[in-house]
Amino acid sequence: MEPLPSAIVREIVRRALREDVGRGDVTTLATVSERASARAAMVARESLVVAGVGLAEATFRALSPRVRVRQHVADGQNLRAGSRILSVEGPARAILTAERVALNLLQRLSGVATLTARFVAAVAGTGTIILDTRKTTPGLRRLEKYAVKCGGGENHRIGLFDLVLVKDNHLAALRKARPNPIAAAVQRARACYPKLKVEVEADTLEQVMQAVAAGADIILLDNMTVRQLAAAVRLVAGRAQTEASGGVSLDTVRRIAETGVDFVSVGALTHSARAVDIALDFEN
């Protein structure tokens, strides 16, 4: 799991603080002395997989160079309720002003990591890999995809630039192409981007066979039943990788994985993850 690039961390923290602080934290400025110091700890209020500890630290440090931060855990760790995540000590104003942004980032990313870990555990032993999607919060994609990795999942494509994925609307735009839209799309993709993998979405078993014949690297089996998925895997017979997508939940993901697909992509990892309960407790 590669760490988040420092430039991305700085930019996200800068934008988040600017959004929250604006012209100034008027409550803290009015009530807390500039000379006051404080000590606090971020604590997990529930069992979770942590992600974003470095972002939380960067948020506190951005408010004052005199803030001291100690990380007690690393991203990707499973924590029990009551576990300390980090401790912070220094100017009280800086800690109070940074508190909400640091918590928002840590709670959100840890929520994504925790949900991902549940999906990964649900398919354990099948050999199937859990993937994320592009259904991410605008502006936070790299963070959320990092959190998926913290939870044991893998990233699909980062954006529109690193994988050719021919979907149903692309095929609709190519409906008059010969010998068929899938063959034409794969051929054009290979000609334009020979170094990129090509994935093709298939809604039917006929499209699956067309994608195999066209030489697709990955076939996205979209909204198929478990029986259809198993049949598609048999048809492909290892000539391409297979990915199941659409309507995946914790209740269904095991049955889907047992059909033999290589990947299951789950949009809910990022678009529906609940922010976990983490608190910043001030200490005497």
Short mmCIF file of the C-alpha atoms (twelve columns), coordinates in Angstrom:
data_MODEL
# 
_entry.id   MODEL 
# 
loop_
_atom_site.group_PDB 
_atom_site.id 
_atom_site.type_symbol 
_atom_site.label_atom_id 
_atom_site.label_alt_id 
_atom_site.label_comp_id 
_atom_site.label_asym_id 
_atom_site.label_seq_id 
_atom_site.Cartn_x 
_atom_site.Cartn_y 
_atom_site.Cartn_z 
_atom_site.pdbx_PDB_model_num 
ATOM 1   C CA . MET A 1   0.000   0.000   0.000   1 
ATOM 2   C CA . GLU A 2   1.732   3.120   -1.216  1 
ATOM 3   C CA . PRO A 3   1.371   6.230   0.961   1 
ATOM 4   C CA . LEU A 4   -0.601  9.172   -0.310  1 
ATOM 5   C CA . PRO A 5   1.585   11.667  -2.185  1 
ATOM 6   C CA . SER A 6   2.502   14.540  0.130   1 
ATOM 7   C CA . ALA A 7   1.413   17.109  -2.468  1 
ATOM 8   C CA . ILE A 8   -2.108  15.654  -2.518  1 
ATOM 9   C CA . VAL A 9   -2.256  15.608  1.288   1 
ATOM 10  C CA . ARG A 10  -1.191  19.254  1.523   1 
ATOM 11  C CA . GLU A 11  -3.678  20.370  -1.118  1 
ATOM 12  C CA . ILE A 12  -6.641  18.506  0.390   1 
ATOM 13  C CA . VAL A 13  -5.849  19.800  3.878   1 
ATOM 14  C CA . ARG A 14  -5.390  23.352  2.592   1 
ATOM 15  C CA . ARG A 15  -8.738  23.345  0.784   1 
ATOM 16  C CA . ALA A 16  -10.573 21.731  3.684   1 
ATOM 17  C CA . LEU A 17  -9.244  24.223  6.207   1 
ATOM 18  C CA . ARG A 18  -9.962  27.163  3.939   1 
ATOM 19  C CA . GLU A 19  -13.547 25.956  3.560   1 
ATOM 20  C CA . ASP A 20  -14.051 25.533  7.305   1 
ATOM 21  C CA . VAL A 21  -12.024 28.391  8.802   1 
ATOM 22  C CA . GLY A 22  -12.787 31.097  6.250   1 
ATOM 23  C CA . ARG A 23  -11.943 34.490  7.776   1 
ATOM 24  C CA . GLY A 24  -11.233 32.912  11.152  1 
ATOM 25  C CA . ASP A 25  -12.494 30.561  13.883  1 
ATOM 26  C CA . VAL A 26  -14.427 33.277  15.677  1 
ATOM 27  C CA . THR A 27  -15.463 31.133  18.646  1 
ATOM 28  C CA . THR A 28  -11.926 30.024  19.456  1 
ATOM 29  C CA . LEU A 29  -10.433 33.452  18.798  1 
ATOM 30  C CA . ALA A 30  -12.981 35.067  21.124  1 
ATOM 31  C CA . THR A 31  -12.801 32.604  23.999  1 
ATOM 32  C CA . VAL A 32  -9.355  30.956  24.077  1 
ATOM 33  C CA . SER A 33  -6.154  32.782  24.963  1 
ATOM 34  C CA . GLU A 34  -3.376  32.833  22.394  1 
ATOM 35  C CA . ARG A 35  -1.061  31.544  25.144  1 
ATOM 36  C CA . ALA A 36  -3.235  28.577  26.123  1 
ATOM 37  C CA . SER A 37  -1.966  25.070  25.438  1 
ATOM 38  C CA . ALA A 38  -3.846  21.791  25.275  1 
ATOM 39  C CA . ARG A 39  -3.386  18.058  24.960  1 
ATOM 40  C CA . ALA A 40  -5.881  15.741  23.249  1 
ATOM 41  C CA . ALA A 41  -6.228  12.260  21.774  1 
ATOM 42  C CA . MET A 42  -8.172  10.913  18.825  1 
ATOM 43  C CA . VAL A 43  -9.962  7.768   19.975  1 
ATOM 44  C CA . ALA A 44  -11.979 5.117   18.105  1 
ATOM 45  C CA . ARG A 45  -15.496 4.880   19.515  1 
ATOM 46  C CA . GLU A 46  -16.215 1.641   17.620  1 
ATOM 47  C CA . SER A 47  -14.302 -1.210  15.988  1 
ATOM 48  C CA . LEU A 48  -12.911 -0.045  12.665  1 
ATOM 49  C CA . VAL A 49  -10.137 -0.215  10.090  1 
ATOM 50  C CA . VAL A 50  -8.237  3.050   10.263  1 
ATOM 51  C CA . ALA A 51  -7.281  5.149   7.233   1 
ATOM 52  C CA . GLY A 52  -6.147  8.755   7.000   1 
ATOM 53  C CA . VAL A 53  -4.006  9.111   10.114  1 
ATOM 54  C CA . GLY A 54  -1.428  11.095  8.163   1 
ATOM 55  C CA . LEU A 55  -4.109  13.460  6.904   1 
ATOM 56  C CA . ALA A 56  -5.290  14.128  10.432  1 
ATOM 57  C CA . GLU A 57  -1.717  14.838  11.526  1 
ATOM 58  C CA . ALA A 58  -1.156  17.157  8.558   1 
ATOM 59  C CA . THR A 59  -4.314  19.093  9.464   1 
ATOM 60  C CA . PHE A 60  -3.114  19.840  12.988  1 
ATOM 61  C CA . ARG A 61  0.387   20.727  11.820  1 
ATOM 62  C CA . ALA A 62  -1.002  23.097  9.194   1 
ATOM 63  C CA . LEU A 63  -2.429  25.327  11.926  1 
ATOM 64  C CA . SER A 64  0.797   25.723  13.890  1 
ATOM 65  C CA . PRO A 65  4.405   24.540  13.641  1 
ATOM 66  C CA . ARG A 66  4.356   24.214  17.441  1 
ATOM 67  C CA . VAL A 67  1.793   21.402  17.386  1 
ATOM 68  C CA . ARG A 68  3.282   18.026  18.306  1 
ATOM 69  C CA . VAL A 69  1.574   14.895  17.007  1 
ATOM 70  C CA . ARG A 70  2.199   11.249  17.856  1 
ATOM 71  C CA . GLN A 71  0.618   8.502   15.776  1 
ATOM 72  C CA . HIS A 72  -0.283  5.390   17.798  1 
ATOM 73  C CA . VAL A 73  -1.476  3.266   14.868  1 
ATOM 74  C CA . ALA A 74  -0.858  2.937   11.139  1 
ATOM 75  C CA . ASP A 75  -3.334  3.037   8.274   1 
ATOM 76  C CA . GLY A 76  -4.831  -0.375  7.564   1 
ATOM 77  C CA . GLN A 77  -4.862  -1.560  11.178  1 
ATOM 78  C CA . ASN A 78  -7.942  -3.101  12.770  1 
ATOM 79  C CA . LEU A 79  -8.833  -1.195  15.925  1 
ATOM 80  C CA . ARG A 80  -11.114 -1.970  18.823  1 
ATOM 81  C CA . ALA A 81  -13.372 0.612   20.404  1 
ATOM 82  C CA . GLY A 82  -11.331 2.717   22.806  1 
ATOM 83  C CA . SER A 83  -8.101  2.494   20.818  1 
ATOM 84  C CA . ARG A 84  -5.994  5.621   20.615  1 
ATOM 85  C CA . ILE A 85  -5.274  6.729   17.068  1 
ATOM 86  C CA . LEU A 86  -3.081  9.762   17.646  1 
ATOM 87  C CA . SER A 87  -2.182  12.244  20.361  1 
ATOM 88  C CA . VAL A 88  -1.749  15.960  19.788  1 
ATOM 89  C CA . GLU A 89  -0.260  18.635  22.042  1 
ATOM 90  C CA . GLY A 90  0.403   22.331  21.547  1 
ATOM 91  C CA . PRO A 91  -1.401  25.668  21.126  1 
ATOM 92  C CA . ALA A 92  -5.040  25.195  22.121  1 
ATOM 93  C CA . ARG A 93  -6.284  27.488  19.358  1 
ATOM 94  C CA . ALA A 94  -4.630  25.426  16.629  1 
ATOM 95  C CA . ILE A 95  -5.968  22.146  18.011  1 
ATOM 96  C CA . LEU A 96  -9.518  23.463  18.375  1 
ATOM 97  C CA . THR A 97  -9.589  24.992  14.905  1 
ATOM 98  C CA . ALA A 98  -8.197  21.857  13.228  1 
ATOM 99  C CA . GLU A 99  -10.424 19.430  15.147  1 
ATOM 100 C CA . ARG A 100 -13.410 19.104  12.822  1 
ATOM 101 C CA . VAL A 101 -11.470 18.926  9.552   1 
ATOM 102 C CA . ALA A 102 -9.100  16.314  10.996  1 
ATOM 103 C CA . LEU A 103 -12.032 14.252  12.263  1 
ATOM 104 C CA . ASN A 104 -14.004 14.573  9.025   1 
ATOM 105 C CA . LEU A 105 -11.105 13.243  6.970   1 
ATOM 106 C CA . LEU A 106 -10.272 10.427  9.379   1 
ATOM 107 C CA . GLN A 107 -13.880 9.346   9.922   1 
ATOM 108 C CA . ARG A 108 -14.681 9.350   6.206   1 
ATOM 109 C CA . LEU A 109 -11.615 7.415   5.086   1 
ATOM 110 C CA . SER A 110 -11.803 4.972   7.972   1 
ATOM 111 C CA . GLY A 111 -15.436 4.361   7.054   1 
ATOM 112 C CA . VAL A 112 -14.431 3.442   3.510   1 
ATOM 113 C CA . ALA A 113 -11.632 1.184   4.788   1 
ATOM 114 C CA . THR A 114 -13.922 -0.500  7.311   1 
ATOM 115 C CA . LEU A 115 -16.645 -1.255  4.766   1 
ATOM 116 C CA . THR A 116 -14.070 -2.517  2.272   1 
ATOM 117 C CA . ALA A 117 -12.630 -4.883  4.883   1 
ATOM 118 C CA . ARG A 118 -16.091 -6.383  5.413   1 
ATOM 119 C CA . PHE A 119 -16.461 -7.111  1.704   1 
ATOM 120 C CA . VAL A 120 -12.948 -8.577  1.554   1 
ATOM 121 C CA . ALA A 121 -13.722 -10.822 4.538   1 
ATOM 122 C CA . ALA A 122 -16.979 -11.931 2.914   1 
ATOM 123 C CA . VAL A 123 -15.148 -13.397 -0.120  1 
ATOM 124 C CA . ALA A 124 -12.173 -14.832 1.774   1 
ATOM 125 C CA . GLY A 125 -10.955 -18.109 0.312   1 
ATOM 126 C CA . THR A 126 -12.604 -17.681 -3.094  1 
ATOM 127 C CA . GLY A 127 -9.666  -16.008 -4.819  1 
ATOM 128 C CA . THR A 128 -11.906 -13.148 -5.934  1 
ATOM 129 C CA . ILE A 129 -10.566 -9.598  -5.553  1 
ATOM 130 C CA . ILE A 130 -12.779 -6.723  -4.381  1 
ATOM 131 C CA . LEU A 131 -12.486 -3.606  -6.543  1 
ATOM 132 C CA . ASP A 132 -13.702 -0.055  -6.131  1 
ATOM 133 C CA . THR A 133 -15.266 2.107   -8.865  1 
ATOM 134 C CA . ARG A 134 -15.251 5.752   -9.988  1 
ATOM 135 C CA . LYS A 135 -18.307 6.463   -7.820  1 
ATOM 136 C CA . THR A 136 -16.294 8.664   -5.492  1 
ATOM 137 C CA . THR A 137 -16.708 12.060  -3.842  1 
ATOM 138 C CA . PRO A 138 -15.581 14.712  -6.357  1 
ATOM 139 C CA . GLY A 139 -12.167 16.000  -5.394  1 
ATOM 140 C CA . LEU A 140 -11.502 13.173  -2.909  1 
ATOM 141 C CA . ARG A 141 -11.020 10.223  -5.278  1 
ATOM 142 C CA . ARG A 142 -7.360  9.597   -4.504  1 
ATOM 143 C CA . LEU A 143 -8.108  9.652   -0.779  1 
ATOM 144 C CA . GLU A 144 -11.064 7.293   -1.028  1 
ATOM 145 C CA . LYS A 145 -9.243  4.877   -3.315  1 
ATOM 146 C CA . TYR A 146 -6.337  4.917   -0.864  1 
ATOM 147 C CA . ALA A 147 -8.809  4.017   1.898   1 
ATOM 148 C CA . VAL A 148 -10.062 1.071   -0.175  1 
ATOM 149 C CA . LYS A 149 -6.491  -0.239  -0.276  1 
ATOM 150 C CA . CYS A 150 -6.248  0.224   3.497   1 
ATOM 151 C CA . GLY A 151 -9.275  -2.041  3.816   1 
ATOM 152 C CA . GLY A 152 -7.740  -4.782  1.688   1 
ATOM 153 C CA . GLY A 153 -9.452  -4.012  -1.615  1 
ATOM 154 C CA . GLU A 154 -7.873  -3.009  -4.896  1 
ATOM 155 C CA . ASN A 155 -8.362  -0.016  -7.155  1 
ATOM 156 C CA . HIS A 156 -10.083 -0.450  -10.507 1 
ATOM 157 C CA . ARG A 157 -9.108  2.507   -12.660 1 
ATOM 158 C CA . ILE A 158 -8.110  5.793   -11.089 1 
ATOM 159 C CA . GLY A 159 -9.841  7.797   -13.831 1 
ATOM 160 C CA . LEU A 160 -10.713 7.801   -17.497 1 
ATOM 161 C CA . PHE A 161 -7.046  7.755   -18.485 1 
ATOM 162 C CA . ASP A 162 -5.530  4.500   -17.209 1 
ATOM 163 C CA . LEU A 163 -7.797  1.768   -18.606 1 
ATOM 164 C CA . VAL A 164 -9.994  1.469   -21.687 1 
ATOM 165 C CA . LEU A 165 -13.452 0.476   -20.451 1 
ATOM 166 C CA . VAL A 166 -16.009 0.081   -23.221 1 
ATOM 167 C CA . LYS A 167 -19.445 0.399   -21.640 1 
ATOM 168 C CA . ASP A 168 -22.990 0.023   -22.937 1 
ATOM 169 C CA . ASN A 169 -23.289 3.651   -24.044 1 
ATOM 170 C CA . HIS A 170 -20.065 3.384   -26.030 1 
ATOM 171 C CA . LEU A 171 -21.477 0.319   -27.749 1 
ATOM 172 C CA . ALA A 172 -24.744 2.149   -28.428 1 
ATOM 173 C CA . ALA A 173 -22.783 4.888   -30.168 1 
ATOM 174 C CA . LEU A 174 -21.125 2.166   -32.286 1 
ATOM 175 C CA . ARG A 175 -24.320 0.252   -33.050 1 
ATOM 176 C CA . LYS A 176 -23.745 0.340   -36.826 1 
ATOM 177 C CA . ALA A 177 -20.113 -0.781  -36.659 1 
ATOM 178 C CA . ARG A 178 -19.072 -4.045  -38.300 1 
ATOM 179 C CA . PRO A 179 -18.648 -6.905  -37.636 1 
ATOM 180 C CA . ASN A 180 -20.194 -5.859  -34.292 1 
ATOM 181 C CA . PRO A 181 -19.808 -2.912  -31.906 1 
ATOM 182 C CA . ILE A 182 -17.618 -4.825  -29.438 1 
ATOM 183 C CA . ALA A 183 -15.144 -5.994  -32.063 1 
ATOM 184 C CA . ALA A 184 -14.937 -2.490  -33.522 1 
ATOM 185 C CA . ALA A 185 -14.433 -0.883  -30.102 1 
ATOM 186 C CA . VAL A 186 -11.644 -3.263  -29.093 1 
ATOM 187 C CA . GLN A 187 -9.884  -2.855  -32.428 1 
ATOM 188 C CA . ARG A 188 -9.993  0.950   -32.205 1 
ATOM 189 C CA . ALA A 189 -8.841  0.922   -28.582 1 
ATOM 190 C CA . ARG A 190 -5.865  -1.284  -29.401 1 
ATOM 191 C CA . ALA A 191 -4.877  1.003   -32.263 1 
ATOM 192 C CA . CYS A 192 -5.065  4.188   -30.163 1 
ATOM 193 C CA . TYR A 193 -3.735  2.920   -26.822 1 
ATOM 194 C CA . PRO A 194 -1.694  -0.243  -27.384 1 
ATOM 195 C CA . LYS A 195 -0.178  -0.182  -23.892 1 
ATOM 196 C CA . LEU A 196 -3.478  -0.030  -22.007 1 
ATOM 197 C CA . LYS A 197 -5.648  -2.960  -21.019 1 
ATOM 198 C CA . VAL A 198 -9.063  -3.099  -22.657 1 
ATOM 199 C CA . GLU A 199 -12.171 -4.041  -20.703 1 
ATOM 200 C CA . VAL A 200 -15.585 -4.555  -22.281 1 
ATOM 201 C CA . GLU A 201 -18.949 -4.468  -20.544 1 
ATOM 202 C CA . ALA A 202 -21.232 -7.372  -21.436 1 
ATOM 203 C CA . ASP A 203 -24.896 -7.602  -20.542 1 
ATOM 204 C CA . THR A 204 -25.551 -10.914 -22.288 1 
ATOM 205 C CA . LEU A 205 -23.726 -14.176 -22.929 1 
ATOM 206 C CA . GLU A 206 -23.648 -13.311 -26.637 1 
ATOM 207 C CA . GLN A 207 -21.714 -10.154 -25.812 1 
ATOM 208 C CA . VAL A 208 -19.399 -12.192 -23.596 1 
ATOM 209 C CA . MET A 209 -18.462 -14.388 -26.561 1 
ATOM 210 C CA . GLN A 210 -18.000 -11.328 -28.780 1 
ATOM 211 C CA . ALA A 211 -15.663 -9.797  -26.192 1 
ATOM 212 C CA . VAL A 212 -13.636 -13.009 -25.984 1 
ATOM 213 C CA . ALA A 213 -13.405 -13.211 -29.766 1 
ATOM 214 C CA . ALA A 214 -12.326 -9.562  -29.928 1 
ATOM 215 C CA . GLY A 215 -9.460  -10.216 -27.512 1 
ATOM 216 C CA . ALA A 216 -10.629 -8.112  -24.571 1 
ATOM 217 C CA . ASP A 217 -8.364  -8.356  -21.530 1 
ATOM 218 C CA . ILE A 218 -11.222 -8.098  -19.027 1 
ATOM 219 C CA . ILE A 219 -14.954 -8.679  -19.434 1 
ATOM 220 C CA . LEU A 220 -17.298 -6.751  -17.156 1 
ATOM 221 C CA . LEU A 221 -20.330 -8.927  -16.445 1 
ATOM 222 C CA . ASP A 222 -22.934 -6.309  -15.673 1 
ATOM 223 C CA . ASN A 223 -26.053 -6.976  -13.587 1 
ATOM 224 C CA . MET A 224 -26.053 -10.694 -14.303 1 
ATOM 225 C CA . THR A 225 -27.661 -13.302 -12.079 1 
ATOM 226 C CA . VAL A 226 -25.457 -15.776 -10.235 1 
ATOM 227 C CA . ARG A 227 -26.414 -18.445 -12.773 1 
ATOM 228 C CA . GLN A 228 -25.528 -16.167 -15.685 1 
ATOM 229 C CA . LEU A 229 -22.215 -15.256 -14.057 1 
ATOM 230 C CA . ALA A 230 -21.283 -18.918 -13.672 1 
ATOM 231 C CA . ALA A 231 -22.191 -19.569 -17.306 1 
ATOM 232 C CA . ALA A 232 -20.143 -16.584 -18.441 1 
ATOM 233 C CA . VAL A 233 -17.092 -17.770 -16.508 1 
ATOM 234 C CA . ARG A 234 -17.390 -21.164 -18.196 1 
ATOM 235 C CA . LEU A 235 -17.678 -19.544 -21.630 1 
ATOM 236 C CA . VAL A 236 -14.652 -17.352 -21.065 1 
ATOM 237 C CA . ALA A 237 -12.642 -20.353 -19.864 1 
ATOM 238 C CA . GLY A 238 -9.668  -18.295 -18.773 1 
ATOM 239 C CA . ARG A 239 -9.220  -16.449 -22.064 1 
ATOM 240 C CA . ALA A 240 -9.896  -13.154 -20.312 1 
ATOM 241 C CA . GLN A 241 -10.368 -11.982 -16.753 1 
ATOM 242 C CA . THR A 242 -13.926 -11.546 -15.527 1 
ATOM 243 C CA . GLU A 243 -15.435 -8.856  -13.330 1 
ATOM 244 C CA . ALA A 244 -18.920 -8.943  -11.809 1 
ATOM 245 C CA . SER A 245 -20.660 -5.625  -11.210 1 
ATOM 246 C CA . GLY A 246 -24.080 -4.278  -10.333 1 
ATOM 247 C CA . GLY A 247 -26.280 -4.772  -7.293  1 
ATOM 248 C CA . VAL A 248 -23.501 -6.155  -5.120  1 
ATOM 249 C CA . SER A 249 -24.085 -6.168  -1.356  1 
ATOM 250 C CA . LEU A 250 -22.601 -7.867  1.680   1 
ATOM 251 C CA . ASP A 251 -25.469 -10.350 1.464   1 
ATOM 252 C CA . THR A 252 -24.770 -11.315 -2.152  1 
ATOM 253 C CA . VAL A 253 -21.029 -10.860 -2.676  1 
ATOM 254 C CA . ARG A 254 -20.047 -14.348 -1.471  1 
ATOM 255 C CA . ARG A 255 -22.385 -16.101 -3.892  1 
ATOM 256 C CA . ILE A 256 -21.137 -13.882 -6.703  1 
ATOM 257 C CA . ALA A 257 -17.499 -14.660 -5.883  1 
ATOM 258 C CA . GLU A 258 -18.203 -18.397 -5.797  1 
ATOM 259 C CA . THR A 259 -19.116 -18.309 -9.506  1 
ATOM 260 C CA . GLY A 260 -15.395 -18.049 -10.225 1 
ATOM 261 C CA . VAL A 261 -15.158 -14.399 -11.331 1 
ATOM 262 C CA . ASP A 262 -11.751 -12.800 -10.884 1 
ATOM 263 C CA . PHE A 263 -13.077 -9.493  -9.572  1 
ATOM 264 C CA . VAL A 264 -16.184 -8.016  -7.991  1 
ATOM 265 C CA . SER A 265 -16.502 -4.234  -8.249  1 
ATOM 266 C CA . VAL A 266 -18.515 -2.513  -5.533  1 
ATOM 267 C CA . GLY A 267 -19.585 1.106   -5.906  1 
ATOM 268 C CA . ALA A 268 -20.875 1.139   -2.332  1 
ATOM 269 C CA . LEU A 269 -17.317 1.082   -0.972  1 
ATOM 270 C CA . THR A 270 -17.024 4.782   -1.706  1 
ATOM 271 C CA . HIS A 271 -20.517 6.115   -2.419  1 
ATOM 272 C CA . SER A 272 -22.268 4.553   0.582   1 
ATOM 273 C CA . ALA A 273 -19.661 4.053   3.304   1 
ATOM 274 C CA . ARG A 274 -20.739 5.380   6.698   1 
ATOM 275 C CA . ALA A 275 -18.370 7.708   8.530   1 
ATOM 276 C CA . VAL A 276 -17.168 5.791   11.582  1 
ATOM 277 C CA . ASP A 277 -17.276 7.149   15.132  1 
ATOM 278 C CA . ILE A 278 -13.992 8.767   16.152  1 
ATOM 279 C CA . ALA A 279 -13.681 11.468  18.796  1 
ATOM 280 C CA . LEU A 280 -11.083 14.026  19.843  1 
ATOM 281 C CA . ASP A 281 -10.906 13.918  23.647  1 
ATOM 282 C CA . PHE A 282 -9.178  16.801  25.431  1 
ATOM 283 C CA . GLU A 283 -7.119  15.780  28.456  1 
ATOM 284 C CA . ASN A 284 -6.360  17.619  31.679  1 
# 
